[in-house]
Coordinates of C-alpha atoms in Angstrom, one line a residue:
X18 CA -32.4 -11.1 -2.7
X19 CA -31.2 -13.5 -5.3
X20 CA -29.8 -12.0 -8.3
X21 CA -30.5 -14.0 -11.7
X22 CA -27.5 -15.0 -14.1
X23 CA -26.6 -12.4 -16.6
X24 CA -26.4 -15.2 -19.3
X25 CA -30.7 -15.2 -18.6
X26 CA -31.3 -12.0 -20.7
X27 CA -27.7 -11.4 -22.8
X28 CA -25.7 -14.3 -24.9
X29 CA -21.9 -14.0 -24.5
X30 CA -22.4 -12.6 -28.5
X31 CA -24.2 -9.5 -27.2
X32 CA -21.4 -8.8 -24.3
X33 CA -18.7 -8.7 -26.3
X34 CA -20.6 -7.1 -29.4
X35 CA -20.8 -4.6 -26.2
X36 CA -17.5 -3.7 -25.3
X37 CA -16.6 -4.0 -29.1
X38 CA -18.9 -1.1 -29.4
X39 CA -17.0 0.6 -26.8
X40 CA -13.9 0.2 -27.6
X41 CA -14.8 1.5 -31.1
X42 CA -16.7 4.5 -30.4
X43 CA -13.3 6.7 -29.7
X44 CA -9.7 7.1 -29.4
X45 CA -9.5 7.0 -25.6
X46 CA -6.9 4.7 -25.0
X47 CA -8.5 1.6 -22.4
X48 CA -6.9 1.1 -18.9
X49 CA -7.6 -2.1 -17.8
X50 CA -7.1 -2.7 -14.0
X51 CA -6.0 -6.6 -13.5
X52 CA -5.4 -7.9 -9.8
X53 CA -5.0 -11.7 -11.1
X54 CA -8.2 -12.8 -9.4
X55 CA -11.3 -14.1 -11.0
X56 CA -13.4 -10.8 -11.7
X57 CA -10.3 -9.0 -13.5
X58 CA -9.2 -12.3 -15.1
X59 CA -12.3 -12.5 -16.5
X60 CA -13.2 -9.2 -17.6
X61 CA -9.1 -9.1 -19.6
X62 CA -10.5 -12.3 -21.4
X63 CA -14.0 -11.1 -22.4
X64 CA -12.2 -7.7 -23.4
X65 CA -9.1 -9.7 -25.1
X66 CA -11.3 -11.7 -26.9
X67 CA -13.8 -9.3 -27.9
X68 CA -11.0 -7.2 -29.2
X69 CA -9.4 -10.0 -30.8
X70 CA -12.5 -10.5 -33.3
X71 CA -11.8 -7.0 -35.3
X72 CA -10.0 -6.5 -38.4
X73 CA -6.5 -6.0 -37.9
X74 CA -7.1 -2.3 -39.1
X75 CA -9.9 -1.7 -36.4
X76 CA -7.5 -2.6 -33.5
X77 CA -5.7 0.5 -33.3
X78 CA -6.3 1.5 -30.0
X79 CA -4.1 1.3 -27.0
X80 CA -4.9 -1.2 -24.2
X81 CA -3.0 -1.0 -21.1
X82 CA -3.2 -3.2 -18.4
X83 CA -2.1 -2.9 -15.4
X84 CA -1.4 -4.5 -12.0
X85 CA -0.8 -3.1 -8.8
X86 CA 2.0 -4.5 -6.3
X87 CA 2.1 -3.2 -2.7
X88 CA 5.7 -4.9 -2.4
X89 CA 3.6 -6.3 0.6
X90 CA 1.7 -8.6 -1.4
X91 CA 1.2 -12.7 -0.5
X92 CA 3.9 -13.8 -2.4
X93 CA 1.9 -16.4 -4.2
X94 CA -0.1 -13.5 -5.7
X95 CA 2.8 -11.4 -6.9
X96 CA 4.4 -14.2 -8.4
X97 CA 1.4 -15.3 -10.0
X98 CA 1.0 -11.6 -11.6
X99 CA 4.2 -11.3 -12.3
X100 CA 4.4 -14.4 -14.6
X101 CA 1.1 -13.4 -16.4
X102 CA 2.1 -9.8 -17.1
X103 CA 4.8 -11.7 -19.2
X104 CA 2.8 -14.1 -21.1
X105 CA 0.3 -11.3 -21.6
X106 CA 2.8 -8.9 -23.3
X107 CA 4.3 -11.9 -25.4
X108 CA 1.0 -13.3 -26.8
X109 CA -0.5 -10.2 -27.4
X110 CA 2.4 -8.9 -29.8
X111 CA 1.8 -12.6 -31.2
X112 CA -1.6 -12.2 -31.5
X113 CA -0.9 -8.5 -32.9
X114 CA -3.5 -6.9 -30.4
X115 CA -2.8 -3.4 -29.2
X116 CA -2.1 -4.8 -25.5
X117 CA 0.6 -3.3 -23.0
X118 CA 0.9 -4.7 -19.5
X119 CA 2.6 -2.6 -16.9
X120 CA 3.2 -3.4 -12.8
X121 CA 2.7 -0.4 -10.7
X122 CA 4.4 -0.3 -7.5
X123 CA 4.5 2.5 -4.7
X124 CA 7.0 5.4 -4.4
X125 CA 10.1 3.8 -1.8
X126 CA 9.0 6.7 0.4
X127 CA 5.3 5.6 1.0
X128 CA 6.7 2.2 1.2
X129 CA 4.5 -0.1 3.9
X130 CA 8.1 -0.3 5.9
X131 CA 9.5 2.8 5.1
X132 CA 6.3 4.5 7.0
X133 CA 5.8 1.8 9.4
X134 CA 9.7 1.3 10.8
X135 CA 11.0 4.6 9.5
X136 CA 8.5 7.4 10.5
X137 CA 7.0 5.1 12.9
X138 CA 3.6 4.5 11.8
X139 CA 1.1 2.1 13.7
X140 CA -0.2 -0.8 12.0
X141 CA -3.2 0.4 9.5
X142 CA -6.7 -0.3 11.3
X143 CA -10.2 0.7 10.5
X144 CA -10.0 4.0 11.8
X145 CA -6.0 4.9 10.8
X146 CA -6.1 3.0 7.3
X147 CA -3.3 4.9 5.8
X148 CA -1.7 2.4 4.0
X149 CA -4.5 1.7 1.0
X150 CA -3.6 5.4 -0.3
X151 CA -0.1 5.1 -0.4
X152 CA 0.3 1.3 -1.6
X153 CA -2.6 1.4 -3.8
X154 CA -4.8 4.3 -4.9
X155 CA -1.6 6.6 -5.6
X156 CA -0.1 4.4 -7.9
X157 CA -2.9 3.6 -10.0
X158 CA -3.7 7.6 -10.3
X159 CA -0.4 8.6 -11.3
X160 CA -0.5 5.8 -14.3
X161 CA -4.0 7.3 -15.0
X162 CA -2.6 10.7 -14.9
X163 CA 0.2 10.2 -17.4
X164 CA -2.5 8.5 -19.8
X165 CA -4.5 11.8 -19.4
X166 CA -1.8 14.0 -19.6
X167 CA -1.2 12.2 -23.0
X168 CA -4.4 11.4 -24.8
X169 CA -6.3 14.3 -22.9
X170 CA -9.2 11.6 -21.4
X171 CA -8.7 8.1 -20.9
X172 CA -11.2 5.1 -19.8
X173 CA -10.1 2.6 -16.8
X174 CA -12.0 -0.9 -17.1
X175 CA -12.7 -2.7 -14.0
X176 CA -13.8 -5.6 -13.1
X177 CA -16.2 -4.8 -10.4
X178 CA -20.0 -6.2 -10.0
X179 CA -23.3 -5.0 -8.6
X180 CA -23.5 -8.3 -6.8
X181 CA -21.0 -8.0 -4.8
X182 CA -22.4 -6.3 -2.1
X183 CA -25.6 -3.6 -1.3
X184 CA -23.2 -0.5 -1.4
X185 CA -21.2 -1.6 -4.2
X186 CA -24.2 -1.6 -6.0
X187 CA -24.8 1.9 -4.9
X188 CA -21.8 3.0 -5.6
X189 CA -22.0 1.9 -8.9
X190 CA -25.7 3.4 -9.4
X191 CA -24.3 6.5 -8.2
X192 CA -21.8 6.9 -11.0
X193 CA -24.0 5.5 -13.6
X194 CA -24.5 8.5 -17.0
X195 CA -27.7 7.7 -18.4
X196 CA -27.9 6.4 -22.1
X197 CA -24.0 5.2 -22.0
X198 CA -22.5 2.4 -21.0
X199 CA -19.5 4.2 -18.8
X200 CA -19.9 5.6 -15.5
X201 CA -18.0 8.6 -14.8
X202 CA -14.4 8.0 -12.5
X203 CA -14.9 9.3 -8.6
X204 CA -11.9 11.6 -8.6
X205 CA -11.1 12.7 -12.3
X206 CA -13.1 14.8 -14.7
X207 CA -11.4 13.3 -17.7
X208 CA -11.7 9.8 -16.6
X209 CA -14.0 7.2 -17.6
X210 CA -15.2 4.0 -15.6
X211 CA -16.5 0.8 -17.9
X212 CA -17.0 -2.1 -15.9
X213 CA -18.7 -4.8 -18.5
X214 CA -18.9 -7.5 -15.5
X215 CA -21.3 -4.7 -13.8
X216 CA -24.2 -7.5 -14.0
X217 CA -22.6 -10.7 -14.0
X218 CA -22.5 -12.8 -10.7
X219 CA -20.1 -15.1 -8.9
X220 CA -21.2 -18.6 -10.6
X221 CA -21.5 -16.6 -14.6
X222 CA -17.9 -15.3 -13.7
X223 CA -16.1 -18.9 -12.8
X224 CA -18.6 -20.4 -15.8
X225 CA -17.0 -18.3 -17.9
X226 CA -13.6 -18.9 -17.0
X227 CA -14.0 -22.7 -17.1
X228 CA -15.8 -22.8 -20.4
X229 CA -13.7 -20.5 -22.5
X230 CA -9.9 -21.3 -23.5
X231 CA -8.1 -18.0 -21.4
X232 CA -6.4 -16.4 -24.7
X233 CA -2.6 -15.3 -23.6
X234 CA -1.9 -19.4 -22.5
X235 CA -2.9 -19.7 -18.8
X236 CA -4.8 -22.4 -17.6
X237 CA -8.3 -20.7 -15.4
X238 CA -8.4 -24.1 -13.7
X239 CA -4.9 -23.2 -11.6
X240 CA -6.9 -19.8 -10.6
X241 CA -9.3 -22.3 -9.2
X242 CA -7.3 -24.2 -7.5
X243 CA -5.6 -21.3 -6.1
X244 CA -8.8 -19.9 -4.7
X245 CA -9.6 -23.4 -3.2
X246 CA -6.6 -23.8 -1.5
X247 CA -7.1 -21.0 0.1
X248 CA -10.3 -20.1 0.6
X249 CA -10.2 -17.0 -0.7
X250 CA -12.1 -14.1 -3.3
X251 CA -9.9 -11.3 -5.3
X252 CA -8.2 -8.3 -3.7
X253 CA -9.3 -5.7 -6.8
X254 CA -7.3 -3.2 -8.2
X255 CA -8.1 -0.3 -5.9
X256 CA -9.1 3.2 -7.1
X257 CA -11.1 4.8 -4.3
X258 CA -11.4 4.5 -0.7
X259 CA -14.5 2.9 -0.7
X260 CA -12.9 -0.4 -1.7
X261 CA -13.0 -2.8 1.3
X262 CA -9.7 -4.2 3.1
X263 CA -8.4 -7.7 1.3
X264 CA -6.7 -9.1 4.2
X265 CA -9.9 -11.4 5.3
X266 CA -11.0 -14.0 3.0
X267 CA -9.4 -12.4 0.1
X268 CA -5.7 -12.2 -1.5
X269 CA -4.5 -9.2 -0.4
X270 CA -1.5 -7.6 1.4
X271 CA 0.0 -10.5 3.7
X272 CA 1.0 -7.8 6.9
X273 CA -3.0 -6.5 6.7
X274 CA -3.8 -5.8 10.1
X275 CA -7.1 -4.0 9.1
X276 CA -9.0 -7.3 9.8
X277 CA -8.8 -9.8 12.3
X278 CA -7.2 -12.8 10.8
X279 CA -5.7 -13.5 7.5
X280 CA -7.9 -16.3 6.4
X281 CA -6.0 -17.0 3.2
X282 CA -2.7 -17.2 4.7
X283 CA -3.9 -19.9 7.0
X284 CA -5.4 -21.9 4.2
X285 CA -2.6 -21.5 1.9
X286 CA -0.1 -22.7 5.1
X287 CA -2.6 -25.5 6.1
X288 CA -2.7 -26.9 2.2
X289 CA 1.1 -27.3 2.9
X290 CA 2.8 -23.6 2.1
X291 CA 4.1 -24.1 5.4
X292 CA 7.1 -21.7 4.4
X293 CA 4.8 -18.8 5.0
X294 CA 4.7 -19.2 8.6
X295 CA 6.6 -16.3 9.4
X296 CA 4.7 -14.3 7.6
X297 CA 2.0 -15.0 9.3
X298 CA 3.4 -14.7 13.1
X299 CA 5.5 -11.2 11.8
X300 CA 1.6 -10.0 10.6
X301 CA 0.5 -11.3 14.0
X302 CA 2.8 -9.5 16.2
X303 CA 1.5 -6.5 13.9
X304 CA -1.8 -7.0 15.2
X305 CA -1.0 -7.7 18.8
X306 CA 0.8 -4.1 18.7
X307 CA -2.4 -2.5 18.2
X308 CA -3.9 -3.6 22.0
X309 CA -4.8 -0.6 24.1
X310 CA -3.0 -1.8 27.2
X311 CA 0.5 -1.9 25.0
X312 CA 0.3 1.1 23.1
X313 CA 1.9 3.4 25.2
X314 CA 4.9 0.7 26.1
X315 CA 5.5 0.7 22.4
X316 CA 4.5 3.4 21.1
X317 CA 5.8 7.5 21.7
X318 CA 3.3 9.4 24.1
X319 CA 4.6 12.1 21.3
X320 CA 2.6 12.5 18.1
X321 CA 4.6 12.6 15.1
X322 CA 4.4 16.7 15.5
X323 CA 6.1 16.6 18.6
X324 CA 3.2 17.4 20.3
X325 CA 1.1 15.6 23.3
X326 CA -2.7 15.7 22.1
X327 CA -5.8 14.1 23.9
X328 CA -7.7 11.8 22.5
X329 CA -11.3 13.2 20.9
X330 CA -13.6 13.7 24.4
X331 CA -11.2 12.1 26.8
X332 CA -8.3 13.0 28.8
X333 CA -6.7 9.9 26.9
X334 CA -3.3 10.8 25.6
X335 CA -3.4 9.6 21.6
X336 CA 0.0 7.4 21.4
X337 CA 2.1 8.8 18.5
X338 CA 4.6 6.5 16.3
X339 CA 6.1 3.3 17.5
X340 CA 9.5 3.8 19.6
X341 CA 13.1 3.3 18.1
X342 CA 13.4 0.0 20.4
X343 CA 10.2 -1.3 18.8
X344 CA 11.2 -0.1 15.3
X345 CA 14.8 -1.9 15.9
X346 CA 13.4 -4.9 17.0
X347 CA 11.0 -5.7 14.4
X348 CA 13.5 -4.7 11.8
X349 CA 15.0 -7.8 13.1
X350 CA 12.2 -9.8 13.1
X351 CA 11.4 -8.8 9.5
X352 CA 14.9 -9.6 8.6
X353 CA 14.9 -13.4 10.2
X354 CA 11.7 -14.0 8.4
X355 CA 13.3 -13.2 5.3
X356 CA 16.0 -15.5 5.6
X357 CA 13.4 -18.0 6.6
X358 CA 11.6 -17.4 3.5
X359 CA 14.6 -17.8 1.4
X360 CA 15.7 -20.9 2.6
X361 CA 12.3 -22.9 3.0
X362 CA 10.7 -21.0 0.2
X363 CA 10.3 -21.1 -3.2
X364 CA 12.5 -18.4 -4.3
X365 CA 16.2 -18.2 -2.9
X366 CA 15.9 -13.9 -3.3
X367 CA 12.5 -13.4 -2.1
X368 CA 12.3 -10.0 -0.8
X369 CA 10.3 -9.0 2.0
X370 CA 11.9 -5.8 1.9
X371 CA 13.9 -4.1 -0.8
X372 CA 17.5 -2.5 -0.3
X373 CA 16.1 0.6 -1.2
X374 CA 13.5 0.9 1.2
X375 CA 16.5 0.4 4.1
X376 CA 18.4 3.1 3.3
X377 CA 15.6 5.0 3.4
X378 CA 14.5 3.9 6.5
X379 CA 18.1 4.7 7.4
X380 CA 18.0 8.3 6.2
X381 CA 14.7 8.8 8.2
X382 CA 16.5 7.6 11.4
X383 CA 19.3 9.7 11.1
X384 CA 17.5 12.5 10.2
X385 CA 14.5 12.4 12.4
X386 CA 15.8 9.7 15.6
X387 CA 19.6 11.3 15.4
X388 CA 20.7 7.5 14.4
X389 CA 24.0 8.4 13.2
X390 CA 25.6 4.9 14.3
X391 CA 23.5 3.5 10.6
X392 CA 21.5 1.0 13.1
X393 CA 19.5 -0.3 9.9
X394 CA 22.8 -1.5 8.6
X395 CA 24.1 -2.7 11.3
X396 CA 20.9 -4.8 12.0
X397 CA 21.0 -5.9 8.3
X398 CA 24.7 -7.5 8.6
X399 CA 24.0 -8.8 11.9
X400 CA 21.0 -10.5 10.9
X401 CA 22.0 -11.4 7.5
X402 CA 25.5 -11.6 8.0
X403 CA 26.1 -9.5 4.6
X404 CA 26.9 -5.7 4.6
X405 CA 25.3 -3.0 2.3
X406 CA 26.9 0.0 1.9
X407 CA 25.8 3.2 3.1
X408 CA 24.3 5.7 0.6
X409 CA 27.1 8.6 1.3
X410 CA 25.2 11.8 2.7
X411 CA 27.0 14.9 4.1
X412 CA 26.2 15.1 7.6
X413 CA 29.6 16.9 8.6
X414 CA 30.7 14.0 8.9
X415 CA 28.6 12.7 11.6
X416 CA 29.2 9.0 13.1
X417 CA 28.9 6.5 15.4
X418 CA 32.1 8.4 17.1
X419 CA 30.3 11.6 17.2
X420 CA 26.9 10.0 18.6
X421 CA 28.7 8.8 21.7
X422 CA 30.2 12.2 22.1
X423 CA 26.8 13.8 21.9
X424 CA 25.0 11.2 24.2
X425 CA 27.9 12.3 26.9
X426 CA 27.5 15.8 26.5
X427 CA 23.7 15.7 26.5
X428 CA 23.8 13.7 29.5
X429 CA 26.0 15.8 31.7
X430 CA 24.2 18.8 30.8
X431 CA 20.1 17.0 31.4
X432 CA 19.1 18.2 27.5
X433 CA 17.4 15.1 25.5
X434 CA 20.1 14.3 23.0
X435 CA 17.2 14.4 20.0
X436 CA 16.4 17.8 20.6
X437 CA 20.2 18.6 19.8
X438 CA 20.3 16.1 16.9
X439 CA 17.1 18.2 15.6
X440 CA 19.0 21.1 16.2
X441 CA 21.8 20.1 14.3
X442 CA 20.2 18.5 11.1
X443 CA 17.9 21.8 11.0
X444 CA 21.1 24.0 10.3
X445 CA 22.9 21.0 7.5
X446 CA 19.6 20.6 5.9
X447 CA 19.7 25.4 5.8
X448 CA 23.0 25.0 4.7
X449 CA 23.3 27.4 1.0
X450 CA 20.0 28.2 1.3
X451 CA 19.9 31.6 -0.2
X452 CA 18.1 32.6 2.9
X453 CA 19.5 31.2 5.9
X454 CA 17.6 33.2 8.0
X455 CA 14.6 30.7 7.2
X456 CA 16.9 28.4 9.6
X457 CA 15.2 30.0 12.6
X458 CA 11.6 28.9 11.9
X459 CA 12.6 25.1 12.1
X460 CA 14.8 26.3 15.0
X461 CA 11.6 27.4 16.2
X462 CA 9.0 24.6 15.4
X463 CA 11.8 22.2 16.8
X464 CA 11.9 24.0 20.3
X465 CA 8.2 24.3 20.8
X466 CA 7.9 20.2 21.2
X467 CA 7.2 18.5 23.7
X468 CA 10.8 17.8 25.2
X469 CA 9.9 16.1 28.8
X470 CA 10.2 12.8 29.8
X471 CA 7.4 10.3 30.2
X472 CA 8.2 10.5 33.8
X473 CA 6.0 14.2 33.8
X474 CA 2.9 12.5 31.7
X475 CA 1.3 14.0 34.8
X476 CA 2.5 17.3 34.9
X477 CA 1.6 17.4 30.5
X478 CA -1.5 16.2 30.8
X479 CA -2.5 18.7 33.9
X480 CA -1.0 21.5 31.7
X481 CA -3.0 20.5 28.6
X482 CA -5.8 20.0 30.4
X483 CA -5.8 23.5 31.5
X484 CA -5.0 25.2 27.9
X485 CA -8.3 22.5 26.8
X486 CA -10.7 24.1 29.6
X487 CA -9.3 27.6 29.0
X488 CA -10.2 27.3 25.1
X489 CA -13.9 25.7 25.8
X490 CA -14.7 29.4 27.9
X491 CA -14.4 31.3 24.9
X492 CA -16.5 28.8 22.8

């Protein structure tokens, strides 16, 4: 079904008489979700100029963009965002406008590498897509959330269009409150959806851009160009879990494994960003990781519980987190890349991963993997050939000293050396707990893992299969 152009039965003088209208009609402070891709780039222009036409006295209300960055982003794209957030800020206080931007970034512990080398998680597919809440949705609620918490409601603007697909559409519909031109928000009561590109299509959106001057200083014909190069369409600003994966032909998250192939990566790299290359092979080896017949060499026959579990209507076991050796070697991998990047690239301290998120990765280890030898650091320096210093933590002074005293003991005795690093952590982390009792609950939880070796998969899986069939009788 073709859909007409917007611009057949509304002039660009009625749209932005529209959000006008809006924005005047209350106090509730605008959030405007900005990914740097054509549909939010448009939708800040219409809104900046529309806003931009009132009497100084009439533009009271506050305007917050914002922009989301995963700290997995394609570097072009974060850059790119970056920059405009700037100019943005600058040329609105120029232009006196009510206009704040603000870059929104995930908590260091749901970090794409802190969960995927630290706790171990698998690379996010289709069916285990646990990334897009932690790197995405969660940061753009918790801004939300302090707006709310301030003005008591707010209104997010989106840039999101019935045309671009059937169940966007729906979605949309679905939301809709009669006689007003905002739809209510999917999670939050006292949250507001306005979404003034809602009927506009792909040709009125780069018409737009091409036709009107862009009003903080960029030029929309580099966003073109940007798009060409690599054949790509706009990763939104994500809100709900109904937004699609970007990693396909859009700008999204450059370690997506979600879809099959990073399409804009290999146009960006083919239109001479060959720096990226690493990138592309580190998001590949990613991908391969996810292959049913390597899962259990890399990944723990252990869920993250401690437990052995089948999977749903099979006597499958369901592989748990990725194994320290993977973990270790990737870390490495990661960290040669980023060298790679720096030298070849365009920025000398391009990050691919942030100090911070190693020493929590670090901290995860040590707790959780009884790393007390501070691989991550030793891996960094190795790799990089630089140190970083250890964040201090009292672990009774635990070391690499103490690790090979522990491996020795554990081994002349047959008791998995994790189980008594476990052990150990459970009683520093009671320590001046005004209850120590509560110690022997973890002590507990801790000894009711799984603590075999791979080598009695057999012997588990008969056992659980038994406990399985002994459940179904009383069903």
């Amino acid at each position: 079904m073709t859909v007409d152009s917007v611009f057949k039965t509304q002039t660009l003088k009625q749209i932005t008489d529209e959000i006008r209208e809006v924005y005047l009609s209350d106090n509730r402070p605008w959030i405007i979700g900005f990914s740097g891709g054509k549909d939010s780039t448009c939708m800040t222009q219409l809104i900046w100029h529309a806003i931009s036409e009132l009497p100084k006295e009439k533009r009271q209300k506050k305007i917050h963009i914002i922009s989301s960055d995963t700290l997995v982003e394609s570097p072009k794209i974060v850059e790119q965002i970056i920059n405009t957030l700037d100019v943005m800020e600058l040329a609105a206080k120029k232009q006196q406008l009510p206009i704040s931007t603000n870059l929104v970034r995930p908590e260091i512990k749901d970090s794409f590498w802190v969960c995927l080398l630290g706790l171990g998680y698998p690379a996010p597919s289709s069916n285990f897509r646990w990334c897009t809440d932690r790197l995405k949705i969660k940061n753009a609620d918790r801004f939300i959330n302090e707006k709310v918490s301030e003005y008591g409601e707010a209104i997010v603007c989106l840039g999101t269009r019935k045309d671009e697909s059937g169940s966007r559409a729906q979605l949309m519909n679905l939301y809709e409150i009669k006689g007003s031109y905002l739809s209510r928000h999917s999670k939050f009561a006292q949250t507001y959806v306005y979404t003034p590109l809602r009927d506009f299509i792909t040709e009125d959106v780069w018409n737009y851009l091409l036709q009107n001057k862009n009003p903080w200083g960029a030029n929309n014909r580099d966003l073109l160009s940007l798009y060409q190069n690599a054949n790509a369409s706009e990763c939104p600003l994500v809100v709900d879990t109904s937004t699609p994966s970007c990693g396909n032909s859009r700008f999204g998250c450059w370690v997506c494994t979600v879809v099959e192939k990073d399409k804009s990566m290999e146009s960006l790299i083919d239109s001479g960003e060959d720096w990226m290359e690493p990138l592309l092979e580190l998001r590949q080896d990613l991908k391969d990781s996810q292959d049913p017949e390597k899962k259990l060499d890399i990944r723990d026959f252990r869920r993250r519980t401690g437990y052995v579990t089948f999977q749903t209507d099979t006597d499958k076991i369901t592989p748990g987190p990725y194994k320290m050796d993977f973990r270790k070697e990737f870390l490495k991998k990661l960290l040669y890349a980023q060298n790679s990047v720096r030298a070849n690239g365009p920025d000398p301290k391009m990050n691919l991963i942030l100090e911070e998120e190693l020493h929590e990765i670090q901290r995860i280890w040590r707790m959780e993997q009884g790393d007390w030898e501070n691989s991550v650091y030793q891996i960094y320096e190795e790799i990089t050939g630089e140190a970083i210093s250890p964040i201090q933590e009292d672990l009774g002074g635990f070391s690499n000293v103490e690790q090979e005293i522990l491996d020795k003991v554990c081994e002349s005795n047959d008791v998995p050396k994790l189980l008594v690093s476990k052990l150990l952590h459970a009683e520093f982390d009671s320590q001046g707990m005004t209850r120590h009792s509560k110690v022997f609950t973890k002590i507990g939880k801790i000894l009711s893992e799984e603590w075999r070796s791979y080598d009695q998969i057999d012997t588990i899986t008969k056992e659980l299969k038994e406990k399985r069939d002994e459940k179904r009788k009383y069903k």
